[in-house]
Structure formats: C-alpha cells, structure tokens
Tab-separated table of C-alpha atoms in Angstrom:
chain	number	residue	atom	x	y	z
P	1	UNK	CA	-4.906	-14.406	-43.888
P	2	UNK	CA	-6.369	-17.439	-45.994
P	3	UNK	CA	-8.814	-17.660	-48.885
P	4	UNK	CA	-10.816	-20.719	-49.212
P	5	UNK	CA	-10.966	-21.482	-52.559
P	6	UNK	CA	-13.310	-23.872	-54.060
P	7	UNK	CA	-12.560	-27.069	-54.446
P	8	UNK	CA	-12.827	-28.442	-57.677
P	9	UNK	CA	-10.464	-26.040	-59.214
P	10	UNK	CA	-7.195	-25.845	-57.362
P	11	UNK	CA	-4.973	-28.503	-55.593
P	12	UNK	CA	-4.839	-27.019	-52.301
P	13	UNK	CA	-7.962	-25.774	-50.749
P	14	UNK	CA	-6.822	-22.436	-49.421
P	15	UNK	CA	-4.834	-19.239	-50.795
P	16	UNK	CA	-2.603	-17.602	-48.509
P	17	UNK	CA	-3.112	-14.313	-49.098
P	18	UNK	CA	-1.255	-12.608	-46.071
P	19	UNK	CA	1.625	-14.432	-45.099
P	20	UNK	CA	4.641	-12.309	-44.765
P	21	UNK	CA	7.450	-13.466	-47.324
P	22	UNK	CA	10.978	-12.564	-46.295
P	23	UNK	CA	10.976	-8.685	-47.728
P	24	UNK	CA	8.570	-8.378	-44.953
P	25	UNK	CA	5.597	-7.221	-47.549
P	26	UNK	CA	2.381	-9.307	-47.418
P	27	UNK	CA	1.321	-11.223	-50.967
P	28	UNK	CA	-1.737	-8.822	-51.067
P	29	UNK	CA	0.571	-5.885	-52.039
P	30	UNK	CA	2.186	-8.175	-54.736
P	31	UNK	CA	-1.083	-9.177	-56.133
P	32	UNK	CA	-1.619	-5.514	-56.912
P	33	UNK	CA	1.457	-5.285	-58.532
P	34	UNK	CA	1.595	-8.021	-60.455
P	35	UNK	CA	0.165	-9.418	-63.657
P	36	UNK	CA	-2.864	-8.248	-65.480
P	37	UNK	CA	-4.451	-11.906	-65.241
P	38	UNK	CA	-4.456	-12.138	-61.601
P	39	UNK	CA	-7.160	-9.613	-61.338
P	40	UNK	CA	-9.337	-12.180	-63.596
P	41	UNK	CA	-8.032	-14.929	-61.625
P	42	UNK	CA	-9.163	-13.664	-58.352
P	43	UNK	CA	-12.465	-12.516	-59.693
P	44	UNK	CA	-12.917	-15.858	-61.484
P	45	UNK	CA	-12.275	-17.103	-57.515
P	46	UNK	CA	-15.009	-14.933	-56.416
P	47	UNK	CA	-17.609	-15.920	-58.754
P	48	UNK	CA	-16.603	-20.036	-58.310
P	49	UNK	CA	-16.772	-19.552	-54.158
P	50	UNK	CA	-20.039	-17.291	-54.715
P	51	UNK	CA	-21.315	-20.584	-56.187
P	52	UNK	CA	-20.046	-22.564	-54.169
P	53	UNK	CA	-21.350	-20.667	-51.247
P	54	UNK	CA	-25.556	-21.184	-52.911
P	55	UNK	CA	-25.126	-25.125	-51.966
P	56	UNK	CA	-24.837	-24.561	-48.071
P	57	UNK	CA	-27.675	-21.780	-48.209
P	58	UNK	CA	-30.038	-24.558	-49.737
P	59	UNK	CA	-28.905	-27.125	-47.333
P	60	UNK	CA	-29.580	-24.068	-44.385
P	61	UNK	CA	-32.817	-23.957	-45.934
P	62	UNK	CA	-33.977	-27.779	-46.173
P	63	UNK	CA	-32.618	-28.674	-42.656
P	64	UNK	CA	-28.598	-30.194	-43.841
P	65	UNK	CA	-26.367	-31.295	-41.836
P	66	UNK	CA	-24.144	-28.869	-39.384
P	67	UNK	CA	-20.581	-29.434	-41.345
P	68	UNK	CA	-22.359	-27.991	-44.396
P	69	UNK	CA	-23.884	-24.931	-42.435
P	70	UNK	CA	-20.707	-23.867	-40.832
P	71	UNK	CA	-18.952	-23.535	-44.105
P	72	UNK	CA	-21.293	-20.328	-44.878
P	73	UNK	CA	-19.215	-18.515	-42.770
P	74	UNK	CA	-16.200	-19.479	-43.823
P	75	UNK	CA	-16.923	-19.324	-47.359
P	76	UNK	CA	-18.244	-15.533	-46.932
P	77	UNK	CA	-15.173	-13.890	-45.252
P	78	UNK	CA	-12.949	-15.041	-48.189
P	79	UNK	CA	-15.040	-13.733	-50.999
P	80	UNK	CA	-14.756	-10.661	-49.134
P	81	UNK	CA	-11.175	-10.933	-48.466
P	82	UNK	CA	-10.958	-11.757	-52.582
P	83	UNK	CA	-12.739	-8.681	-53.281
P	84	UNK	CA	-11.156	-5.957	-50.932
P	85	UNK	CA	-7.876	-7.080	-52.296
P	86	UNK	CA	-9.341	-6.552	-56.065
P	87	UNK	CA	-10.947	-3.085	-55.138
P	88	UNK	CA	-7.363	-1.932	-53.183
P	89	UNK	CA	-5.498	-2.914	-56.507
P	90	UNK	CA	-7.849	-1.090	-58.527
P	91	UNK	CA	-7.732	2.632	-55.777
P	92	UNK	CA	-4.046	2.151	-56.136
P	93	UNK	CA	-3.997	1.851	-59.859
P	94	UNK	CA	-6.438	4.712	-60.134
P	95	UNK	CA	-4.246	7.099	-57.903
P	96	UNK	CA	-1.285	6.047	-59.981
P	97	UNK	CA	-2.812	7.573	-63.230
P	98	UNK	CA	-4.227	10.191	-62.123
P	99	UNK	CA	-0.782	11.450	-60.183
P	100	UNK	CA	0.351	15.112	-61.451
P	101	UNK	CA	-2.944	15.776	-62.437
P	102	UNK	CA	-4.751	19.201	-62.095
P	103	UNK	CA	-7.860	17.522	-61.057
P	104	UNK	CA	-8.333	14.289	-58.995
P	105	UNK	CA	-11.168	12.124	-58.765
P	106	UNK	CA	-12.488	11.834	-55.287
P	107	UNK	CA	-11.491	8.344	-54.886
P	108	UNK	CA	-7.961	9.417	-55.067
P	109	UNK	CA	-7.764	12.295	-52.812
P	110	UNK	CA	-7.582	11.544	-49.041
P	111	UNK	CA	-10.653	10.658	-46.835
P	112	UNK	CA	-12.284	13.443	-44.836
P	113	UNK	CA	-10.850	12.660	-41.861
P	114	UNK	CA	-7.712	12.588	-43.207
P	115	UNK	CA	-7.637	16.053	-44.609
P	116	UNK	CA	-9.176	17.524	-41.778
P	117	UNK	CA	-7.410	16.372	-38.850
P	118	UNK	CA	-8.654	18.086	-35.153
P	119	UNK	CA	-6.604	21.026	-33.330
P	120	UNK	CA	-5.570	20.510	-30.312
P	121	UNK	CA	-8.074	23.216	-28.992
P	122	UNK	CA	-10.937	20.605	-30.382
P	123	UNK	CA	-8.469	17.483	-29.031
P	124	UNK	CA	-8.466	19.402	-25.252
P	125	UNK	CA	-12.494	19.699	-25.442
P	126	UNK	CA	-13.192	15.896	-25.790
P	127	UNK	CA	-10.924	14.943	-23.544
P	128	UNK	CA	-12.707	17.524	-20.970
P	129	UNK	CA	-16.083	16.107	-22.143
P	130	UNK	CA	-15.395	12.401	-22.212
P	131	UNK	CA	-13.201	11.898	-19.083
P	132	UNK	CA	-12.629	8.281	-17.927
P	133	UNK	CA	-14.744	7.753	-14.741
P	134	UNK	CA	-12.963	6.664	-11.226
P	135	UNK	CA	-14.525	4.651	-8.767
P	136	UNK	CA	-13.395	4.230	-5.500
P	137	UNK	CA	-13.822	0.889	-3.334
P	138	UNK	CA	-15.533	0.723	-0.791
P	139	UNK	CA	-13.262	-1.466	1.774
C-alpha cells in the first residue's frame, strides 16, 4: 500500500505504508508501535494532503485540465489510508490500557458479530434457504 504525500514537504512523493519487511509484519503495525511523534507526523500528512487535495476540487470546478482531476482520487484513498492507520493505533492503544480491567469500554470489547457467532442449527437454515441454483443446458 502507498500514501501519496504532498509534495512540497518530503523528498519522495509516496510513503510505503504496507510493504512487507523481512519479519514478515507490514510497516502499519510498526507505526503503531513506534514513537509518540509519528502519530503527529501522520496527522500533520493528513491535514497537508487535505490541502493539497482543495486545489484539484477548484480546478474540477472551473473546467482544469484532466491530469489535475485524476489526482482527486488518488489523493483521497491515502488520506484515508493515513487515517485508518492513526485510528487502528489509537483501538490498539486503548485495549492495551484498559486490559485486566473490570469494565471495558465498548470500543475494546469484540464486535457483535464476533461475540455472537451462529450455531450450526442457524448455519444449516441458510444454507437450506439460500441454496445455489442449477441450471441445466439445453443441448
């Protein structure tokens, strides 16, 4: 996975943010783990690419040119890529304090459909309900 960055601020133009290293863990897990200043590094990303991303929307709007226009889409996925890996940082580092504790907050526990998984009673029935179709040719 890479992050465009904006370019005024860093050498390269992209982040790689999902390459696999040779321990076979992507750098998203080690941003979570790291330092406390790469949190405010990759938010101070976010804000420069949400700026970044305004000048395209005003060329969109007066009629620019295509090159600028198909950068909105780029520009988009990796300010959400940037902030998914802030917010998993932040769940983890939640969880990790509150660990041992009599109560949890609800963003630590585990999602309903992970606490609740079906029987296989409920499993047999929508299988019986939603059965693949067959068709036959007709030769």
């Amino acid at each position: 996975m890479r992050v465009y960055l904006p370019q005024e601020k860093h050498n390269s133009n992209y982040l790689n943010l999902g390459d696999r290293t040779r321990e076979g863990k992507s750098q998203e897990s080690r941003i979570g783990k790291g330092k406390k200043g790469e949190e405010e590094v990759l938010r101070q990303a976010a804000e420069d690419l949400k700026v970044e991303l305004s000048q395209p929307r005003v060329a969109k709007l007066t009629g620019g040119a295509a090159s600028k226009l198909s950068t909105i889409r780029v520009v988009r996925k990796s300010i959400t890529c940037i902030l998914t890996v802030i917010n998993q940082t932040q769940k983890e580092n939640l969880r990790k304090f509150h660990t041992g504790e009599k109560y949890e907050p609800l963003i630590c526990g585990a999602r309903r459909h992970e606490e609740n998984p079906k029987t296989k009673q409920q499993q047999q029935r929508t299988e019986q309900l939603h059965l693949l179709r067959q068709y036959l040719d007709k030769a």
